[in-house]
Short mmCIF file of C-alpha atoms in Angstrom, two decimals:
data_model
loop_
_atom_site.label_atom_id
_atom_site.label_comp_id
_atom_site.label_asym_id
_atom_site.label_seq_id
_atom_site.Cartn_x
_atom_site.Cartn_y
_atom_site.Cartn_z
CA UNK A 85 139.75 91.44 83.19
CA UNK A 86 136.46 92.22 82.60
CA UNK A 87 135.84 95.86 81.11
CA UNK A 88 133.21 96.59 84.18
CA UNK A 89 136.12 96.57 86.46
CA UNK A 90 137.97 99.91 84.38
CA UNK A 91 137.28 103.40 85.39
CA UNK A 92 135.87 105.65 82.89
CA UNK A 93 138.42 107.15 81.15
CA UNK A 94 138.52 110.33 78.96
CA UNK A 95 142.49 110.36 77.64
CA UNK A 96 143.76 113.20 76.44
CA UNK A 97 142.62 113.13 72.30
CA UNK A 98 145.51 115.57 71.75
CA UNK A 99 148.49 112.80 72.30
CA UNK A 100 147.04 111.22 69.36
CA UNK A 101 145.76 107.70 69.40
CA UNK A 102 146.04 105.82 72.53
CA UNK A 103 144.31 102.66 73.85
CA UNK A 104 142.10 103.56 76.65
CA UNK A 105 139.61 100.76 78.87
CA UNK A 106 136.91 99.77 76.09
CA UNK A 107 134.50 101.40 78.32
CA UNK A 108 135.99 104.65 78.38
CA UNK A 109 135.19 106.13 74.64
CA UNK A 110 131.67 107.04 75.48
CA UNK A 111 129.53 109.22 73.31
CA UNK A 112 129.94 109.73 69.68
CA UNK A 113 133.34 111.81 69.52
CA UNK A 114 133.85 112.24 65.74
CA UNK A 115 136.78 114.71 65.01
CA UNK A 116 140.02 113.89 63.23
CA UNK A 117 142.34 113.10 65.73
CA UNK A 118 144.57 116.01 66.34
CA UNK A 119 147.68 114.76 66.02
CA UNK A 120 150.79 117.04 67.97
CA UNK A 121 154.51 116.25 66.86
CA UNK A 122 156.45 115.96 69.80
CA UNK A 123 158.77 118.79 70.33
CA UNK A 124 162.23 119.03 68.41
CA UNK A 125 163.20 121.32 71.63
CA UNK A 126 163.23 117.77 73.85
CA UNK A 127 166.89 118.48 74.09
CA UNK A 128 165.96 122.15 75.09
CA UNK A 129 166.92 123.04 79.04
CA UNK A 130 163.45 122.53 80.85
CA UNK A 131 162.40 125.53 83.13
CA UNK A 132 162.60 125.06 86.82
CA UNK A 133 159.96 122.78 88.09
CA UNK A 134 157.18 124.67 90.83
CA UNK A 135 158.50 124.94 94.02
CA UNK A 136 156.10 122.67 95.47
CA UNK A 137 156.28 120.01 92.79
CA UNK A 138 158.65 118.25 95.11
CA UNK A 139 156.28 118.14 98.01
CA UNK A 140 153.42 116.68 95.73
CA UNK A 141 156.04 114.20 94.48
CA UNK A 142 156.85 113.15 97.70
CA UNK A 143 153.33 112.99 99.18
CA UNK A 144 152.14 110.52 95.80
CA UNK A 145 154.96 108.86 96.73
CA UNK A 146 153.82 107.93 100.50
CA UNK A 147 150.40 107.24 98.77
CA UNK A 148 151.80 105.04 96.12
CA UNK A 149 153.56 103.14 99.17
CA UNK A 150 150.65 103.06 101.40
CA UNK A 151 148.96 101.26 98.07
CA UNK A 152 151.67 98.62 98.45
CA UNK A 153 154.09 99.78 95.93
CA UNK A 154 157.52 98.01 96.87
CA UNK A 155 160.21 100.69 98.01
CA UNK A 156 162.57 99.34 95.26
CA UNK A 157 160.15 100.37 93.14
CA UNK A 158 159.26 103.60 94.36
CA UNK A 159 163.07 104.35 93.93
CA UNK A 160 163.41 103.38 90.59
CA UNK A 161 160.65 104.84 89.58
CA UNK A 162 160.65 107.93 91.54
CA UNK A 163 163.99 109.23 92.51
CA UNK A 164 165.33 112.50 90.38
CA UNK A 165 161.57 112.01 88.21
CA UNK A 166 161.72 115.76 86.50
CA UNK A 167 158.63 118.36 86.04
CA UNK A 168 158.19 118.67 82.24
CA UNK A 169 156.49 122.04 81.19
CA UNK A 170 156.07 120.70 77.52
CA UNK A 171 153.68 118.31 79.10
CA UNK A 172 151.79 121.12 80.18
CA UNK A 173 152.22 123.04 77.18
CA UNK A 174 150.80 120.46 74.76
CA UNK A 175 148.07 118.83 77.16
CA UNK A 176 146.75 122.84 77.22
CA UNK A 177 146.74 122.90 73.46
CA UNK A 178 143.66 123.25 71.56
CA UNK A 179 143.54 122.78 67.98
CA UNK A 180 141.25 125.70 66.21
CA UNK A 181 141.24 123.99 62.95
CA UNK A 182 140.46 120.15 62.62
CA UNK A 183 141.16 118.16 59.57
CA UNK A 184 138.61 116.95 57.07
CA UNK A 185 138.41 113.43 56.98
CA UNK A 186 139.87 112.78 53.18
CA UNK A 187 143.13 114.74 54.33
CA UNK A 188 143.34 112.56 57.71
CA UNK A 189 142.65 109.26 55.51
CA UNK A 190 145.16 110.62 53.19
CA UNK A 191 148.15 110.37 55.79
CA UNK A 192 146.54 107.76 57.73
CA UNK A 193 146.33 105.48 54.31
CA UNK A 194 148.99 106.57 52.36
CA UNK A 195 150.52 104.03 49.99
CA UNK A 196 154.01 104.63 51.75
CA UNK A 197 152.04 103.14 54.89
CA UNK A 198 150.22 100.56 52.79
CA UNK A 199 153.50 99.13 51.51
CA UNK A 200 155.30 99.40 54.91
CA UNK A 201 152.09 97.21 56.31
CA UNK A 202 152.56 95.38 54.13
CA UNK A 203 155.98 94.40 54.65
CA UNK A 204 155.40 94.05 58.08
CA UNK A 205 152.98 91.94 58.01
CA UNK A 206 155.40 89.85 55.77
CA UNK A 207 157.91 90.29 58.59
CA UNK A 208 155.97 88.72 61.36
CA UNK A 209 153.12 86.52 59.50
CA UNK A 210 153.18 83.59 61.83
CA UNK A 211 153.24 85.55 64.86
CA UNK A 212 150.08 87.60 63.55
CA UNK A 213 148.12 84.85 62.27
CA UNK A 214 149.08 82.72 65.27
CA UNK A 215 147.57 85.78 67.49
CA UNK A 216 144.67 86.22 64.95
CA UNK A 217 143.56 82.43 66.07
CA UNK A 218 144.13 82.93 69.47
CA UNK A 219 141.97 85.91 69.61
CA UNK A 220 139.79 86.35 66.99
CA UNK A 221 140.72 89.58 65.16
CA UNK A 222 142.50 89.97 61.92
CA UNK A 223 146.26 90.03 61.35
CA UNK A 224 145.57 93.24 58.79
CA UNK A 225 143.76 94.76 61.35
CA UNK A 226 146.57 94.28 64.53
CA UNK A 227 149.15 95.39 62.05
CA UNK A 228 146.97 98.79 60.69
CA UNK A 229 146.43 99.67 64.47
CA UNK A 230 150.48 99.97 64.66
CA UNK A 231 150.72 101.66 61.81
CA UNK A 232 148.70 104.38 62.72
CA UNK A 233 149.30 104.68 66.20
CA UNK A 234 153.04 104.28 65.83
CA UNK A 235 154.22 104.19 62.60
CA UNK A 236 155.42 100.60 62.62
CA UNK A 237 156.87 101.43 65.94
CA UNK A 238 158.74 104.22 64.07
CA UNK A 239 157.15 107.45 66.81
CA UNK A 240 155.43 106.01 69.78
CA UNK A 241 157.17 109.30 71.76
CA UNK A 242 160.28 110.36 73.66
CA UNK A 243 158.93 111.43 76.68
CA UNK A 244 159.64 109.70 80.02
CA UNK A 245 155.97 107.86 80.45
CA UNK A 246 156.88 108.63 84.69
CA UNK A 247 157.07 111.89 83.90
CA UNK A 248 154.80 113.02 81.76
CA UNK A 249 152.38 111.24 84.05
CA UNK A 250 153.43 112.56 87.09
CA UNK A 251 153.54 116.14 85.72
CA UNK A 252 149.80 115.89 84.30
CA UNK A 253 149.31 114.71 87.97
CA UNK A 254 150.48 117.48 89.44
CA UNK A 255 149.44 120.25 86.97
CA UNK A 256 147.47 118.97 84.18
CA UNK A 257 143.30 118.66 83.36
CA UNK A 258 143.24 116.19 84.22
CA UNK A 259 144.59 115.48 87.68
CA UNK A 260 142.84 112.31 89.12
CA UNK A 261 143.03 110.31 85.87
CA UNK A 262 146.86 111.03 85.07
CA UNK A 263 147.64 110.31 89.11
CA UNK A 264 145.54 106.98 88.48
CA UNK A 265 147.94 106.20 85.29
CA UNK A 266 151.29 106.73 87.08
CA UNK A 267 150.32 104.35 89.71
CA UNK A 268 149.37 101.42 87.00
CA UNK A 269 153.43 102.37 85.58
CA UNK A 270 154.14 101.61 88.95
CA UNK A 271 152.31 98.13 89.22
CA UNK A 272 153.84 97.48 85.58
CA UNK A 273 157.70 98.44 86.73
CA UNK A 274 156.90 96.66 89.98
CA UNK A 275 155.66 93.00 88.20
CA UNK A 276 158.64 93.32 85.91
CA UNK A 277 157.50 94.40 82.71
CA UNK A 278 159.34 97.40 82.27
CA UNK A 279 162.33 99.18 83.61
CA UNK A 280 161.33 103.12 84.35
CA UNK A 281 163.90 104.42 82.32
CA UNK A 282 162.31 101.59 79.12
CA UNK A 283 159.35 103.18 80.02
CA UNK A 284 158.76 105.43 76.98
CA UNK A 285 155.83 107.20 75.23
CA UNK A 286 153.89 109.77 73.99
CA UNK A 287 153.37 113.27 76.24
CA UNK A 288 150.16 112.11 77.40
CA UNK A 289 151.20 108.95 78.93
CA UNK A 290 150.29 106.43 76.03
CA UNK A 291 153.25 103.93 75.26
CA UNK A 292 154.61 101.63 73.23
CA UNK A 293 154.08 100.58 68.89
CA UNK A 294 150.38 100.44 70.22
CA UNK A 295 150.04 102.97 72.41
CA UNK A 296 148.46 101.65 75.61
CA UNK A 297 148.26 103.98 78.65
CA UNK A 298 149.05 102.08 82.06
CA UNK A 299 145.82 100.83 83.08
CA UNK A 300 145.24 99.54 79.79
CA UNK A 301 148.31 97.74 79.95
CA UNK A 302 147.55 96.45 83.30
CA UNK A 303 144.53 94.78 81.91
CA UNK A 304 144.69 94.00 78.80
CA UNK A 305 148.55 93.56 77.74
CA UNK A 306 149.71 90.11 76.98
CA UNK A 307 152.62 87.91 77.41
CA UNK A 308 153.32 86.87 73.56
CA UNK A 309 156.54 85.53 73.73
CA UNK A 310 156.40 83.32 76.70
CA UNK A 311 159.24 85.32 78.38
CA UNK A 312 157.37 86.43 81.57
CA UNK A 313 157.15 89.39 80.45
CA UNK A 314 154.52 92.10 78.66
CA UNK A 315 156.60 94.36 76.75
CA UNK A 316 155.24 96.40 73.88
CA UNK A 317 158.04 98.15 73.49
CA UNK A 318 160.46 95.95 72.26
CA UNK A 319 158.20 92.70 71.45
CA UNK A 320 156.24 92.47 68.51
CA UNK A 321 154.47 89.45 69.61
CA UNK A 322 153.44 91.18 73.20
CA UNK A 323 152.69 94.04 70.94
CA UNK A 324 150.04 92.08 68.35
CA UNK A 325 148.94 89.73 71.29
CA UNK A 326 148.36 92.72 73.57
CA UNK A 327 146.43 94.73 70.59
CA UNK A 328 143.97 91.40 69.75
CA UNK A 329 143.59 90.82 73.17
CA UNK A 330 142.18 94.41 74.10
CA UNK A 331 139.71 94.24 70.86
CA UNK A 332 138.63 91.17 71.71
CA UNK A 333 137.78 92.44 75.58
CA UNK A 334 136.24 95.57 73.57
CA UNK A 335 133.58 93.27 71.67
CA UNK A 336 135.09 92.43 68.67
CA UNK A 337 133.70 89.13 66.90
CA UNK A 338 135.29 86.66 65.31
CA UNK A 339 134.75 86.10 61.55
CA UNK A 340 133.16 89.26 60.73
CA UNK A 341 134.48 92.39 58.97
CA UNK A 342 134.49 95.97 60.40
CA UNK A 343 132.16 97.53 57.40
CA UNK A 344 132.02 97.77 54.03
CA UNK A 345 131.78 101.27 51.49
CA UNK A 346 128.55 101.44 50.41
CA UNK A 347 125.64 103.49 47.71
CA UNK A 348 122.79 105.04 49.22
CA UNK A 349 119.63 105.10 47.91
CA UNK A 350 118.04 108.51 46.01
CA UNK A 351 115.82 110.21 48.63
CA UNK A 352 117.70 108.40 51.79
CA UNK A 353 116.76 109.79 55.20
CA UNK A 354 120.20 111.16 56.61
CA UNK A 355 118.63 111.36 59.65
CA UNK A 356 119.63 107.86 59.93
CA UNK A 357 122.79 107.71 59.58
CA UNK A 358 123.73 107.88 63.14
CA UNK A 359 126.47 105.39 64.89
CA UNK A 360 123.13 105.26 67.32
CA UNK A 361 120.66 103.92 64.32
CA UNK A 362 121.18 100.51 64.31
CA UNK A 363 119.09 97.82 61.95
CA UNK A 364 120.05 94.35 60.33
CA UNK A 365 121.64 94.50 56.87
CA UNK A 366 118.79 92.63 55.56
CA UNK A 367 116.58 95.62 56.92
CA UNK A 368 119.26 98.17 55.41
CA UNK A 369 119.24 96.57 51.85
CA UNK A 370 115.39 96.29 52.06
CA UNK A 371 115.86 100.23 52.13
CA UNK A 372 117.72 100.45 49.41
CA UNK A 373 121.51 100.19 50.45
CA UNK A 374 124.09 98.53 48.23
CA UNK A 375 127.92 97.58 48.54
CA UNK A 376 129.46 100.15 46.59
CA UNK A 377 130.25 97.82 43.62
CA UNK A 378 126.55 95.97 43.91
CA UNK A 379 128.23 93.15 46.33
CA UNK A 380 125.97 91.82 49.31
CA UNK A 381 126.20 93.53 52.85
CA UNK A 382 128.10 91.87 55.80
CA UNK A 383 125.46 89.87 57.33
CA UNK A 384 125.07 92.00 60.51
CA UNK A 385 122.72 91.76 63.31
CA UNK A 386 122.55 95.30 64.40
CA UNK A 387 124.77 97.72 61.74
CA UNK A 388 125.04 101.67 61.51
CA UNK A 389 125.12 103.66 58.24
CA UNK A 390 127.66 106.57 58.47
CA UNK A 391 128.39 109.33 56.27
CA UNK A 392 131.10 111.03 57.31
CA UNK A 393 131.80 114.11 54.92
CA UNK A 394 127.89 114.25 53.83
CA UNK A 395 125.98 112.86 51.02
CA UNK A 396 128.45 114.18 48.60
CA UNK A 397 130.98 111.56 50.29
CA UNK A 398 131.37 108.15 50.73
CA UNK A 399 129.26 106.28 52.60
CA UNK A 400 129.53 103.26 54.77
CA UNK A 401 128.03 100.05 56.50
CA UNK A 402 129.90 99.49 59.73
CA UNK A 403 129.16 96.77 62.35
CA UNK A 404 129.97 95.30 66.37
CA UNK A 405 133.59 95.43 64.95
CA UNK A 406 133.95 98.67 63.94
CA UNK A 407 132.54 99.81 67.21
CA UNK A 408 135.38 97.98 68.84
CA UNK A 409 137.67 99.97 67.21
CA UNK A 410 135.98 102.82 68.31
CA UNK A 411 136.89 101.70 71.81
CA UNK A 412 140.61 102.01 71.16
CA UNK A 413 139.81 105.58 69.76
CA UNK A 414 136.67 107.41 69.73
CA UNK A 415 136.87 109.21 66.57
CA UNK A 416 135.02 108.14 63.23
CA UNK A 417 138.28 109.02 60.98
CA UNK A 418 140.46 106.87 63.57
CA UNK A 419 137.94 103.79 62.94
CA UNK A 420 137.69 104.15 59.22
CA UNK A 421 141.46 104.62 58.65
CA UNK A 422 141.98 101.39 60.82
CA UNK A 423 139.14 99.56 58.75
CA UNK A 424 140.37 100.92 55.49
CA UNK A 425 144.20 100.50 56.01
CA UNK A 426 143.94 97.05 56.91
CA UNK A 427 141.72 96.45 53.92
CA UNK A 428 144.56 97.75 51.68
CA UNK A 429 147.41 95.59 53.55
CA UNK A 430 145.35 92.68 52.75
CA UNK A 431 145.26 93.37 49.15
CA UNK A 432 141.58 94.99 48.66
CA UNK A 433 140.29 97.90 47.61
CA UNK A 434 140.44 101.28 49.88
CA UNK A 435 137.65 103.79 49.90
CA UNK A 436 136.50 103.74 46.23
CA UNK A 437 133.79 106.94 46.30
CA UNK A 438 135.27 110.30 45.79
CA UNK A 439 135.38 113.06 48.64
CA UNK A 440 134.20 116.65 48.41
CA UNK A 441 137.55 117.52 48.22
CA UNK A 442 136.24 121.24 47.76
CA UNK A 443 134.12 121.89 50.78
CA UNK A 444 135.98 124.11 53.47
CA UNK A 445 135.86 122.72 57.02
CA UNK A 446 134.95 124.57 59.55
CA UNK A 447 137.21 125.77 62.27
CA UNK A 448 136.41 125.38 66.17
CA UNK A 449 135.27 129.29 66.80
CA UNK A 450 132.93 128.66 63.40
CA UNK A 451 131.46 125.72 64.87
CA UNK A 452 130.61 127.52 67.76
CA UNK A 453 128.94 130.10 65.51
CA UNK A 454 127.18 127.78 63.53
CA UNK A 455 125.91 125.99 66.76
CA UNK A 456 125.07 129.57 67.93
CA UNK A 457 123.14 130.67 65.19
CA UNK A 458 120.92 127.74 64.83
CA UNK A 459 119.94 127.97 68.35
CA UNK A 460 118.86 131.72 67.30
CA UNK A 461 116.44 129.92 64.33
CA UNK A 462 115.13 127.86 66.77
CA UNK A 463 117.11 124.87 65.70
CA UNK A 464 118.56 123.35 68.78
CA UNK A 465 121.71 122.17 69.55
CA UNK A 466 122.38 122.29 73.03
CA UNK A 467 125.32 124.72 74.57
CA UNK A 468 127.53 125.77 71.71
CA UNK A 469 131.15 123.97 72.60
CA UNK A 470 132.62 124.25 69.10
CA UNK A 471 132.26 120.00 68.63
CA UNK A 472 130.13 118.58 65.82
CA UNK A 473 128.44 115.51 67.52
CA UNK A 474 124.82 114.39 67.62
CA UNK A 475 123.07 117.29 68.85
CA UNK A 476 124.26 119.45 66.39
CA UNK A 477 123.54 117.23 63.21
CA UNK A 478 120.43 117.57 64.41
CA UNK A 479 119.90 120.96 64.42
CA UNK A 480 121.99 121.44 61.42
CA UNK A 481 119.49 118.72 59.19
CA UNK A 482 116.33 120.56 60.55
CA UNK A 483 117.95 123.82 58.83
CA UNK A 484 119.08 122.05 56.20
CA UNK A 485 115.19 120.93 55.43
CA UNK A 486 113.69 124.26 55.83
CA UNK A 487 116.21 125.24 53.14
CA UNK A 488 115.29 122.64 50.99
CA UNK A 489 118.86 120.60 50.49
CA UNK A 490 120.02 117.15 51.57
CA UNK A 491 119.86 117.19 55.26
CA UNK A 492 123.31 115.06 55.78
CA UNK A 493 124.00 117.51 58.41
CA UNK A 494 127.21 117.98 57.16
CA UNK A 495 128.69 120.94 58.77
CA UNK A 496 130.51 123.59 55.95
CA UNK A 497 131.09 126.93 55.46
CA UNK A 498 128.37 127.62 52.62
CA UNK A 499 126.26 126.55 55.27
CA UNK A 500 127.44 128.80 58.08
CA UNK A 501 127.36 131.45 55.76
CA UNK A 502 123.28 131.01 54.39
CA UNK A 503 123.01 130.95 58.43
CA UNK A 504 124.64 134.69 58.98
CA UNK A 505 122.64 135.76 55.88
CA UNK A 506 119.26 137.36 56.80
#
């Protein structure tokens, strides 16, 4: 299906990682993935749903019919379907503190997880290299993404996907897109993928070892097995066909990598390295960049330099691939962990440049100061929303140069505090 076709989607980054249309992660999101356990309490008596939650439920469900979902369907699917106030309790949750990106790449690429991918990919080797031909992307890479976004299939969720859809429908953020989702589970429990009560994910909808959210799964999921069916719940090859099939749709090409670690020149312009910045790798090694152990760059067409934790960090050469990845999540540390995880199940080396392990991150409310006070200098960085994107690396670089250090625009709290200081 072609990604022009998919509404743009903004899923909810708190349910952790979920696959949304390719076209959907606009922008240049790059927070740590807040990741939200689901609740122990699942077994907890539920509070009386709203009085009127009925009556929605029963007007969606004269919509969903008048859309031509089948009345078997609509009563599997619909009949007894329960208002979950954890839903709304974790899709109103908001994070103050976010996670540096060496602690998220510390979980995310732990050698527990290594080993486990490892073994997996032992497990089901002619199934993901079979895939990997069909569709062009790497077995280490199909078998990272389930590692992260499930565990190896060990937490994609509890919650009933029905109902944590049709609760965010009726009372979440996010009304429209969550109504849009339950009617995709619908169309999936109508062709026969699924049974509703299968149907199982995380809070926000997302489901399976991969984590697709209905739509997704209505476009992209695949039929690995040859059984009729698209189930990546229960079948590893629907899961890995379904994966390298959504990658592919999101741009990913065949034969090249994601990105390589790499040095940076003395005196680089940090202005530059911006997801946005985009030059050859011949024009980024005429500047001065090197593979971190003097190796040649990828040979890519149009690549990005990005330095996630500042010029005290590592650094990195990332390419059309990495951007894909970005399409299944739209966070930096999400992309790298992918990229670096599957470079560790295959046997090579992980991030080899140390992180400045002592910096403090900065919480939400001090971004929002920081953001504040540089629009007091006269260092703009649009409306202050507490989010470190584009706008205020900008901002943050110009103070950086009028103070005479590395402007990496690398947001800490020796920097907020030279700000509050007169």
């Amino acid at each position: 299906m072609p990604r022009s076709l998919m509404l743009p989607l903004l899923l909810l980054v708190l349910a952790g990682c979920q696959a949304t249309p390719p076209e959907a992660r606009a922008g240049d999101a790059d927070e740590s993935p807040a990741r939200v356990a689901e609740a122990p309490a699942e077994a907890a008596a539920e509070a009386q749903p709203p009085a009127d939650f009925t009556g929605w439920l029963a007007q969606f469900r004269r919509q969903a019919r008048a859309e031509g979902i089948g009345e078997a369907t609509l009563a599997q699917a619909l009949d007894g379907l329960r208002y979950r106030p954890r839903v709304i309790e974790l899709d109103r949750y908001q994070p103050e503190f976010v996670r540096p990106i060496w602690e998220y790449l510390d979980t995310a690429v732990s050698a527990q997880r290594v080993n486990q991918g490892r073994t997996k990919l032992a497990d089901h080797r002619q199934t993901a290299e079979a895939v990997a031909r069909r569709f062009g992307v790497p077995a280490e890479i199909l078998v990272a993404i389930w590692g992260i976004e499930s565990n190896y299939g060990g937490n994609f969720g509890s919650f009933s996907t029905l109902e944590a859809l049709a609760t965010l429908a009726y009372d979440g953020r996010r009304r429209d897109f969550a109504r849009g989702e339950l009617l995709a589970a619908l169309r999936i429990i109508e062709a026969g993928d699924i049974s509703a009560d299968a149907m199982i994910g995380s809070w926000a909808g997302a489901m399976g070892h991969t984590q697709f959210i209905p739509s997704s799964f209505v476009a992209y999921a695949v039929d690995g097995d040859g059984d009729g069916r698209r189930d990546i719940w229960g079948s590893i090859p629907d899961v890995l066909a379904s994966t390298a099939n959504y990658l592919a749709e999101a741009g990913w090409r065949r034969g090249e990598t994601w990105g390589v670690e790499v040095r940076l020149p003395a005196g680089f312009d940090y202005a530059q390295a911006e997801l946005a910045t985009r030059r050859s790798a011949d024009e980024w090694a005429a500047m001065g960049v090197r593979g971190v152990n003097g190796a040649a760059l990828p040979d890519f067409a149009a690549a990005s330099v990005l330095v996630p934790a500042g010029a005290n960090g590592s650094a990195f050469l990332v390419g059309p691939n990495y951007r894909a990845i970005l399409r299944y999540n739209n966070a930096t540390s999400y992309a790298l962990a992918v990229g670096t995880l599957a470079e560790r199940i295959a046997g090579r080396d992980g991030v080899v440049s140390a992180w400045p392990r002592g910096e403090q991150p900065l919480t939400r409310g001090q971004v929002r100061e920081l953001q504040e006070r540089l629009n007091a200098r006269g260092f703009d960085t649009g409306t202050p929303d507490g989010i470190l994107g584009p706008n205020t690396r900008r901002g943050l670089r110009a103070f950086q140069r009028s103070i005479g250090e590395a402007a990496d625009g690398f947001a800490t709290r020796r920097l907020l505090e030279a700000l509050v200081s007169p």
